[in-house]
PDB file of C-alpha atoms in Angstrom:
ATOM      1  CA  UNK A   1       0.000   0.000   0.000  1.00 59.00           C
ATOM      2  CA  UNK A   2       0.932   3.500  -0.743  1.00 62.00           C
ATOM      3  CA  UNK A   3       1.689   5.868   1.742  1.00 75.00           C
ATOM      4  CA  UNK A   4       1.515   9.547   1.200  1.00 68.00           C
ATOM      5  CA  UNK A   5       5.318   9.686   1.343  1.00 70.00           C
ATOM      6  CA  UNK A   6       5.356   7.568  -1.475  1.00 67.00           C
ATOM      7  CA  UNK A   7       2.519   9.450  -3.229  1.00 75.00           C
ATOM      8  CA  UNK A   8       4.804  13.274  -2.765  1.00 75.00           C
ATOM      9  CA  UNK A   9       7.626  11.299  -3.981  1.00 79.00           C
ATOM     10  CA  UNK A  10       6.115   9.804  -7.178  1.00 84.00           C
ATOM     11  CA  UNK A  11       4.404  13.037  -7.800  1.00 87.00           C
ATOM     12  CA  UNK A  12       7.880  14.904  -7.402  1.00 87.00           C
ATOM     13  CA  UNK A  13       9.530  12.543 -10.110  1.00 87.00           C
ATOM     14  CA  UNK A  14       6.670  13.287 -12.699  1.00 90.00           C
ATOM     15  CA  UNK A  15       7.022  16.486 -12.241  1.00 92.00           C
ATOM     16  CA  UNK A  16      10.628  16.360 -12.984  1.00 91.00           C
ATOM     17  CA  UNK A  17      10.356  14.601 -16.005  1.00 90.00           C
ATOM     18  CA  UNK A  18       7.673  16.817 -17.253  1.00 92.00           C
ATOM     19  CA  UNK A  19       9.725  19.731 -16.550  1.00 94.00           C
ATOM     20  CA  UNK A  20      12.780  17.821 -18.253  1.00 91.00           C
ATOM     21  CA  UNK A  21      10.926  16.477 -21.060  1.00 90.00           C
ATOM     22  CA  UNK A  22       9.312  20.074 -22.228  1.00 93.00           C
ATOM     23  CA  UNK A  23      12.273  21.360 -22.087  1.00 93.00           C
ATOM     24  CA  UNK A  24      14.391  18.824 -23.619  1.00 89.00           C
ATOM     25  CA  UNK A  25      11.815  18.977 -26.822  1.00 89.00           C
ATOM     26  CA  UNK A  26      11.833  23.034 -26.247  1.00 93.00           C
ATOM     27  CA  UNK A  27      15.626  22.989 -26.643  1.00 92.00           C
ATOM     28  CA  UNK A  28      15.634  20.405 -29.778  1.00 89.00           C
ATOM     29  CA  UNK A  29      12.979  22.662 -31.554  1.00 89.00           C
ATOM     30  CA  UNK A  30      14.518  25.621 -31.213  1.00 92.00           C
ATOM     31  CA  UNK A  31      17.709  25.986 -29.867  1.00 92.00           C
ATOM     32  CA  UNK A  32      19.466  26.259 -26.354  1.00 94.00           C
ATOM     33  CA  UNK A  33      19.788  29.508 -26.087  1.00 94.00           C
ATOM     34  CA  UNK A  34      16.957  30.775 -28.009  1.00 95.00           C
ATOM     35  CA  UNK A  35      13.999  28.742 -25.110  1.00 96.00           C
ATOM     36  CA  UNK A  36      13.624  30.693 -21.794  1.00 95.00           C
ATOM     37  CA  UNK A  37      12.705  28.981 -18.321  1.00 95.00           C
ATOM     38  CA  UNK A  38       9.793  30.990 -18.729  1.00 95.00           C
ATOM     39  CA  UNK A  39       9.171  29.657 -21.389  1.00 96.00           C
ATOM     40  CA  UNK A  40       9.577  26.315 -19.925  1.00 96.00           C
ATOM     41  CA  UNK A  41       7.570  26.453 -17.279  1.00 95.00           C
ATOM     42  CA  UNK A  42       4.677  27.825 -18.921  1.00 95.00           C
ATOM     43  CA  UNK A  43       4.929  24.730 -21.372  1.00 95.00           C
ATOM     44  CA  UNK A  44       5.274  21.897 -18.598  1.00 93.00           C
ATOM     45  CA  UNK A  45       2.449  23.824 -16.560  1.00 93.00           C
ATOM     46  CA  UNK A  46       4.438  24.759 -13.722  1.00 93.00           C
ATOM     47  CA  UNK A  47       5.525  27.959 -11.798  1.00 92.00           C
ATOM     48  CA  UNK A  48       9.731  29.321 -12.550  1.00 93.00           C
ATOM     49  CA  UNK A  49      10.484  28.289  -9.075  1.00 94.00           C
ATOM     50  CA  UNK A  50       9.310  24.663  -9.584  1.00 94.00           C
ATOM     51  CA  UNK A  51      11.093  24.492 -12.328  1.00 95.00           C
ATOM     52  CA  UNK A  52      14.549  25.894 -10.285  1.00 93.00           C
ATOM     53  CA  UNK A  53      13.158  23.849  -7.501  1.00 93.00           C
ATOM     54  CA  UNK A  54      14.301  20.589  -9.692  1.00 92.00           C
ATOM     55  CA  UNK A  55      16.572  21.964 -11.655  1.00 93.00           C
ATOM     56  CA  UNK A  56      19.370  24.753 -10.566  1.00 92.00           C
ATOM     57  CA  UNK A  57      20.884  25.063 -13.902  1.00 92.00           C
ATOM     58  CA  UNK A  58      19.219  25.470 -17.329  1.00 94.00           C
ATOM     59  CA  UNK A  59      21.320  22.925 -18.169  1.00 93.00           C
ATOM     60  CA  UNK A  60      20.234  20.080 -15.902  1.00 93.00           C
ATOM     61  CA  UNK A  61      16.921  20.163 -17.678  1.00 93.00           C
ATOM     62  CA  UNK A  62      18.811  18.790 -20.665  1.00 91.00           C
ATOM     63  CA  UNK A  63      21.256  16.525 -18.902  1.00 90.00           C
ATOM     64  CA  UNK A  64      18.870  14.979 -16.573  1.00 86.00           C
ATOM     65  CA  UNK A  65      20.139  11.334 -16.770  1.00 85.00           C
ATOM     66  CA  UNK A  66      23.868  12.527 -15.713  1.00 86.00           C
ATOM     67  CA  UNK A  67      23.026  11.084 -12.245  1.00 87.00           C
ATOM     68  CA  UNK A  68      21.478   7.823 -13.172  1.00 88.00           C
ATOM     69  CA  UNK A  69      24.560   7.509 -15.784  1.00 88.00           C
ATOM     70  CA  UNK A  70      27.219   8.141 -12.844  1.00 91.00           C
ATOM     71  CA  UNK A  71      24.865   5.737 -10.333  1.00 92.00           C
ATOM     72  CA  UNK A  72      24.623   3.012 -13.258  1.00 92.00           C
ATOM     73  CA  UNK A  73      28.494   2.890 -13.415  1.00 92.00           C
ATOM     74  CA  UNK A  74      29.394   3.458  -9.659  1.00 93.00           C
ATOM     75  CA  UNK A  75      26.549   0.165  -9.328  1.00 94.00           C
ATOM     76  CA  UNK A  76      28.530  -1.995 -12.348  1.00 94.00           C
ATOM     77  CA  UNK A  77      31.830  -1.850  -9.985  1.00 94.00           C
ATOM     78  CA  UNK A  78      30.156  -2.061  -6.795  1.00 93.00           C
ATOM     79  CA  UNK A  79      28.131  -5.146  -7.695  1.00 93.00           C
ATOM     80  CA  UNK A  80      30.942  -7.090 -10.387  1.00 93.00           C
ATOM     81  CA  UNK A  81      31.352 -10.469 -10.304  1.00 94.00           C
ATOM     82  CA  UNK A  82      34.987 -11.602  -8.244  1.00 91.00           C
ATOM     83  CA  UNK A  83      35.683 -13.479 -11.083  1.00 94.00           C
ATOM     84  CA  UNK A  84      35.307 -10.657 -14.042  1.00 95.00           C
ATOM     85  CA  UNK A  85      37.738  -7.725 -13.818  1.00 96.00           C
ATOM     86  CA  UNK A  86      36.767  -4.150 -13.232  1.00 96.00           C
ATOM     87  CA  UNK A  87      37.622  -3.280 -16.586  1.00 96.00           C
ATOM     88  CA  UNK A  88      35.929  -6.528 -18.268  1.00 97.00           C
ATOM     89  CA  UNK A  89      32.883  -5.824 -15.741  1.00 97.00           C
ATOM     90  CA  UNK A  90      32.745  -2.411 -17.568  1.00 96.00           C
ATOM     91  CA  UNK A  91      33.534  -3.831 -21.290  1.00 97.00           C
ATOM     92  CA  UNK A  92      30.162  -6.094 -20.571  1.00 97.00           C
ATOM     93  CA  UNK A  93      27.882  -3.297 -18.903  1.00 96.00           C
ATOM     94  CA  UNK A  94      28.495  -1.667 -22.865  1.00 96.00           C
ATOM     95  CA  UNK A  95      27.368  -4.688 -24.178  1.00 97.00           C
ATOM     96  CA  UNK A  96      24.335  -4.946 -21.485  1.00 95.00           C
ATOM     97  CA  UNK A  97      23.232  -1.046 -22.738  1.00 94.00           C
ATOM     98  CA  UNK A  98      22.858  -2.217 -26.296  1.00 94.00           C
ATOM     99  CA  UNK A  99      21.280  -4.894 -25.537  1.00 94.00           C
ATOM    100  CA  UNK A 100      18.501  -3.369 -23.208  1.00 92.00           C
ATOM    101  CA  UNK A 101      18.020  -0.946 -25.670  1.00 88.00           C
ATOM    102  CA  UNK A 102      18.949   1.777 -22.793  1.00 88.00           C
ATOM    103  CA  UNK A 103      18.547   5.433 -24.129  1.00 83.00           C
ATOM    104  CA  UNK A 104      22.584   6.278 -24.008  1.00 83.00           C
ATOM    105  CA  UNK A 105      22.883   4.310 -26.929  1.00 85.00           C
ATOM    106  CA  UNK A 106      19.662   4.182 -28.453  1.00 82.00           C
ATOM    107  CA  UNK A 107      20.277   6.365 -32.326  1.00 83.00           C
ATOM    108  CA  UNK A 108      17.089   7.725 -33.610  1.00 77.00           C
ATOM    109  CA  UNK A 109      16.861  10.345 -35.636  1.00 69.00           C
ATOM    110  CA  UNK A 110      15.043  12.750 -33.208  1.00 57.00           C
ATOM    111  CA  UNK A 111      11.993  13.854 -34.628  1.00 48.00           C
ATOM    112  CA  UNK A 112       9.336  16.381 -32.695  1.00 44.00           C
ATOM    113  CA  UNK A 113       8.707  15.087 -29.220  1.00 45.00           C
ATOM    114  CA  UNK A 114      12.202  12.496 -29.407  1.00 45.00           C
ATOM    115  CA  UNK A 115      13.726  13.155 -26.173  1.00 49.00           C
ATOM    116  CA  UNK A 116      16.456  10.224 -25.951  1.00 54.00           C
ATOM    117  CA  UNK A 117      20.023  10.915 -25.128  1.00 57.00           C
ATOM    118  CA  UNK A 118      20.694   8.556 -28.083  1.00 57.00           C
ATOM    119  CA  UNK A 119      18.555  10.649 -30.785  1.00 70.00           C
ATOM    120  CA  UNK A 120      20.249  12.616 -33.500  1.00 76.00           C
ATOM    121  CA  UNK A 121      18.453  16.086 -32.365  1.00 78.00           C
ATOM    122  CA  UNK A 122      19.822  15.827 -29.065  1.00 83.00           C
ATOM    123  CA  UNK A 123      23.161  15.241 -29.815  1.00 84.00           C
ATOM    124  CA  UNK A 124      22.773  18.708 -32.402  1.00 86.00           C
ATOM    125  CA  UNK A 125      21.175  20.704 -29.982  1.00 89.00           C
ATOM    126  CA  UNK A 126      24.913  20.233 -27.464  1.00 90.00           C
ATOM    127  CA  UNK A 127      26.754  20.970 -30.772  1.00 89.00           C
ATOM    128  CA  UNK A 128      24.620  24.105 -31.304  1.00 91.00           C
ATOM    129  CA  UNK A 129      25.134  25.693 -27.976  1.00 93.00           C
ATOM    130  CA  UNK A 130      28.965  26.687 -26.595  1.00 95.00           C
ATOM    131  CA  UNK A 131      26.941  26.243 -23.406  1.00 94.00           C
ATOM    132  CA  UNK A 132      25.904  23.038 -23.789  1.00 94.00           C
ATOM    133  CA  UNK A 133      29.050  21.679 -24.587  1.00 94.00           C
ATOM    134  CA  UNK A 134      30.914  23.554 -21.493  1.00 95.00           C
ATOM    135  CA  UNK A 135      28.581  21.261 -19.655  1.00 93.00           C
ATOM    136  CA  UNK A 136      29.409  18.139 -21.721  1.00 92.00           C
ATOM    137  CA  UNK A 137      33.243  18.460 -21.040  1.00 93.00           C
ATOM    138  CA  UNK A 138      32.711  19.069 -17.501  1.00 94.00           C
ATOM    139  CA  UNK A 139      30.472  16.033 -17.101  1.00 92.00           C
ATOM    140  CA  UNK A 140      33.073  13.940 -19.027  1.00 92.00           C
ATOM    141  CA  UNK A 141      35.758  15.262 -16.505  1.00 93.00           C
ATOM    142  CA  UNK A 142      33.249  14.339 -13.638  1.00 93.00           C
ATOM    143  CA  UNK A 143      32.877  11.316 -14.321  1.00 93.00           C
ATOM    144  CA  UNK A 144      36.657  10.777 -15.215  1.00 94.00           C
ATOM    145  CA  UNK A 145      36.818  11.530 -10.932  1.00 95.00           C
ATOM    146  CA  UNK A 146      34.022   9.033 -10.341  1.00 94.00           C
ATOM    147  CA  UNK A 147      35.350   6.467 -12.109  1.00 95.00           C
ATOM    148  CA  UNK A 148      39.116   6.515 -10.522  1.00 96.00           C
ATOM    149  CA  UNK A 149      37.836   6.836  -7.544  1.00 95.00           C
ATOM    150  CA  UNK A 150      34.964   3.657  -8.360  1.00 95.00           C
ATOM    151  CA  UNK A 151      38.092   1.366  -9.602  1.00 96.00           C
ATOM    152  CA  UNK A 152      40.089   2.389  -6.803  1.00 96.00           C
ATOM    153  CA  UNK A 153      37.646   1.556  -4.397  1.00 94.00           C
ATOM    154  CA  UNK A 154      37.228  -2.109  -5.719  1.00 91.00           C
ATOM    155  CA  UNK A 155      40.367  -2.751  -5.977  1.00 91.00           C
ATOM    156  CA  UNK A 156      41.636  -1.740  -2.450  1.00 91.00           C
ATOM    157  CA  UNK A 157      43.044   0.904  -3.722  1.00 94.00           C
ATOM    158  CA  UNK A 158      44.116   4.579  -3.058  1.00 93.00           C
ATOM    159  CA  UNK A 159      41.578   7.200  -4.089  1.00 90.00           C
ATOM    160  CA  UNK A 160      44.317   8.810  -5.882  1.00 87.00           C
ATOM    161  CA  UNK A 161      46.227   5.765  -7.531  1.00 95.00           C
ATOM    162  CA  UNK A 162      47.653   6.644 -10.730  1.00 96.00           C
ATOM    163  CA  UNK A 163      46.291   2.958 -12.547  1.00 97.00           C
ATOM    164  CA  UNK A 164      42.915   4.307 -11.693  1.00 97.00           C
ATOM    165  CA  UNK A 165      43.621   7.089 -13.023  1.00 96.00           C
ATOM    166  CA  UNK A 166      45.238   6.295 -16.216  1.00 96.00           C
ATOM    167  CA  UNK A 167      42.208   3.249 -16.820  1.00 96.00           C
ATOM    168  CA  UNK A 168      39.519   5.993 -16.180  1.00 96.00           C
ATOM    169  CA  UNK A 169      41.082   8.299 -18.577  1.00 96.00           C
ATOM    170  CA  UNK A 170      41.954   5.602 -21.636  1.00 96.00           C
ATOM    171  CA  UNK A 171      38.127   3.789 -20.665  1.00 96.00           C
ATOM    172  CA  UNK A 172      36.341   7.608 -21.429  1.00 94.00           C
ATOM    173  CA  UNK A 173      38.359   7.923 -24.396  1.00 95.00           C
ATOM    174  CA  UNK A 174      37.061   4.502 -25.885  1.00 96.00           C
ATOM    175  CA  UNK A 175      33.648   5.297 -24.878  1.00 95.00           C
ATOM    176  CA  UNK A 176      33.520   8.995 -26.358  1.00 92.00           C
ATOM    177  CA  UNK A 177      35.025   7.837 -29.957  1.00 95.00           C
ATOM    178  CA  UNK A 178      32.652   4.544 -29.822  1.00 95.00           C
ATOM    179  CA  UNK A 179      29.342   6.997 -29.317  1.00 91.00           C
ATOM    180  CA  UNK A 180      31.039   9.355 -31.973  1.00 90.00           C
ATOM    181  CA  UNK A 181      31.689   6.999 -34.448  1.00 94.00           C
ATOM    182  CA  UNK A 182      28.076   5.421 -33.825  1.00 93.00           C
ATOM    183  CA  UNK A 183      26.380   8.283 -34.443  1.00 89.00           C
ATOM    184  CA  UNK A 184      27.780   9.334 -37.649  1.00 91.00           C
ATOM    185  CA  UNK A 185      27.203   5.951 -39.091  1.00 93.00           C
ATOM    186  CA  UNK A 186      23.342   6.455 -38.034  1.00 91.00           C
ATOM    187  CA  UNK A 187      23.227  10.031 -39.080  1.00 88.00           C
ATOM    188  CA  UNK A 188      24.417   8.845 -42.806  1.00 91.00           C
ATOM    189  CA  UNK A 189      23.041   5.442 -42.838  1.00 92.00           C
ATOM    190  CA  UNK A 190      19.786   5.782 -40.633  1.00 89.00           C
ATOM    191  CA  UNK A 191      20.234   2.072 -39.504  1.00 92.00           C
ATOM    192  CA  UNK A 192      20.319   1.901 -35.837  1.00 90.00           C
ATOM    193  CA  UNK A 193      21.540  -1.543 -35.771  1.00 93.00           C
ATOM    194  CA  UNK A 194      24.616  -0.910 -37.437  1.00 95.00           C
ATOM    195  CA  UNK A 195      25.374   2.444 -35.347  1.00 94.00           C
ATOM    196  CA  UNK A 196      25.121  -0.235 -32.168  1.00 94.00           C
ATOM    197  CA  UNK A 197      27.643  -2.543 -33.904  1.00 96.00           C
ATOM    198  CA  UNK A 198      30.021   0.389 -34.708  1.00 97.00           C
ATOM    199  CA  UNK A 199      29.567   1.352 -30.756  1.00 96.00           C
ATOM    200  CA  UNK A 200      30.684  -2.196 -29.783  1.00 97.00           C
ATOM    201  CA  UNK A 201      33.172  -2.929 -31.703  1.00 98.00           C
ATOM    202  CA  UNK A 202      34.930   0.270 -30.650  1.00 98.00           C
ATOM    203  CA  UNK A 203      34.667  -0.596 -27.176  1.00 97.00           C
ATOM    204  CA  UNK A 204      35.581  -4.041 -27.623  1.00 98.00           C
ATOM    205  CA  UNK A 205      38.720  -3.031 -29.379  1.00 97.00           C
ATOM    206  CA  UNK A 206      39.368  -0.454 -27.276  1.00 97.00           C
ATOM    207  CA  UNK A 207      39.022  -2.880 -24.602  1.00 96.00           C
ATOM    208  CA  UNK A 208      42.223  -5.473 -25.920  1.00 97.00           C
ATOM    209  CA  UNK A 209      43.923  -2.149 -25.594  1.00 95.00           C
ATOM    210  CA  UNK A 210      42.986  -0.956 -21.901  1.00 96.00           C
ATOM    211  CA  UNK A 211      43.680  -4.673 -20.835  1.00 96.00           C
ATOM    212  CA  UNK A 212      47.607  -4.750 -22.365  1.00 96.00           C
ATOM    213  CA  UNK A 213      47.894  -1.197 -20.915  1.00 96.00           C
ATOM    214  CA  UNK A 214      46.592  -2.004 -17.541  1.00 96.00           C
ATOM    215  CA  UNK A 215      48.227  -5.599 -17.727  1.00 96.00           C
ATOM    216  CA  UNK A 216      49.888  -6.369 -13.972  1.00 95.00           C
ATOM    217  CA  UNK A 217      47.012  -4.023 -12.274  1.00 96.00           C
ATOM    218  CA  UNK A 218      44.037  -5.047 -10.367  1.00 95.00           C
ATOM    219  CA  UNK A 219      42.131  -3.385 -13.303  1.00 96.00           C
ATOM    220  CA  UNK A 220      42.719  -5.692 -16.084  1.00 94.00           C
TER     221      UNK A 220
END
């Protein structure tokens, strides 16, 4: 049975999805920079401070999964198998993605009310705002920190240990040319399927490479 905690709680969340999803579709229509949180609110039906209420940034409206992205990975360490190395753990969690369709690496072209991370619109609304892509970089950087400090941590390791480091850094690398590469296969072939394929083979070939590199660590 529900309790009213439950009830605020789920109510919250739909709100904040709304909020995110209006303005996600705002942003995609027409531009970044060119949709107020005015204009925002008065599309998801909602006052400006519930709108700042969820989201501090006009920014967060359009990376709204960046949690659940950094949670998702921190969970994929956390919960490996003792058998499967941190970096294989991570190699299969790609693999896992495709395979439950998940929307950071679902390619579609993005038509009106497309919202996914994966879509083609969204990924040409970051390269249309300087903004947008300020926030980009510094989520890549964040979660460059995250993930040294998630290998560390399951390996025994020091927060600061320079394998961590260095696997963090050549793992985000793989991982930002296998989504590039992806989506400019969809955006001139249209065919999702082979956009995934491009996507995995990247990271599985970037993976023979983070394993030699990393060979003799408690990463590989």
């Amino acid at each position: 049975m529900s309790t009213p905690s439950d009830l605020r709680s789920r109510k919250r969340l739909a709100t904040r999805q709304g909020i995110s999803d209006t303005a996600t579709r705002l942003f995609q229509e027409r531009g970044f920079d060119n949709v107020t949180v005015d204009e925002i609110a008065a599309a998801a039906d909602v006052g400006r401070m519930t709108v700042f209420n969820h989201f501090p940034r006009k920014e967060d409206m359009f990376f709204d999964r960046d949690e659940e992205g950094r949670e998702m990975l921190r969970e994929a360490l956390r919960q490996r198998d003792p058998h499967i190395s941190p970096l294989e753990t991570l190699r299969l969690l790609a693999h896992r993605l495709v395979a439950q369709q998940s929307p950071y690496v679902r390619f579609e072209a993005g038509g009106a009310g497309v919202v996914s991370a994966g879509s083609q619109g969204f990924i040409e609304t970051i390269a249309g705002s300087e903004t947008l892509k300020a926030r980009a970089r510094a989520i890549r950087d964040e979660l460059a920190q995250l993930l040294t400090l998630a290998l560390a941590e399951c390996a025994g390791r020091e927060p600061g240990d320079a394998d961590a480091q260095l696997a963090a850094g050549l793992l985000l690398a793989t991982w930002t040319v296998a989504l590039t590469q992806a989506h400019q296969t969809f955006r001139q072939s249209q065919d999702a399927k082979a956009a995934k394929a491009v996507f995995l083979a990247i990271v599985d070939k970037g993976a023979i490479g983070l394993n030699a590199a990393m060979a003799g660590t408690p990463y590989a």
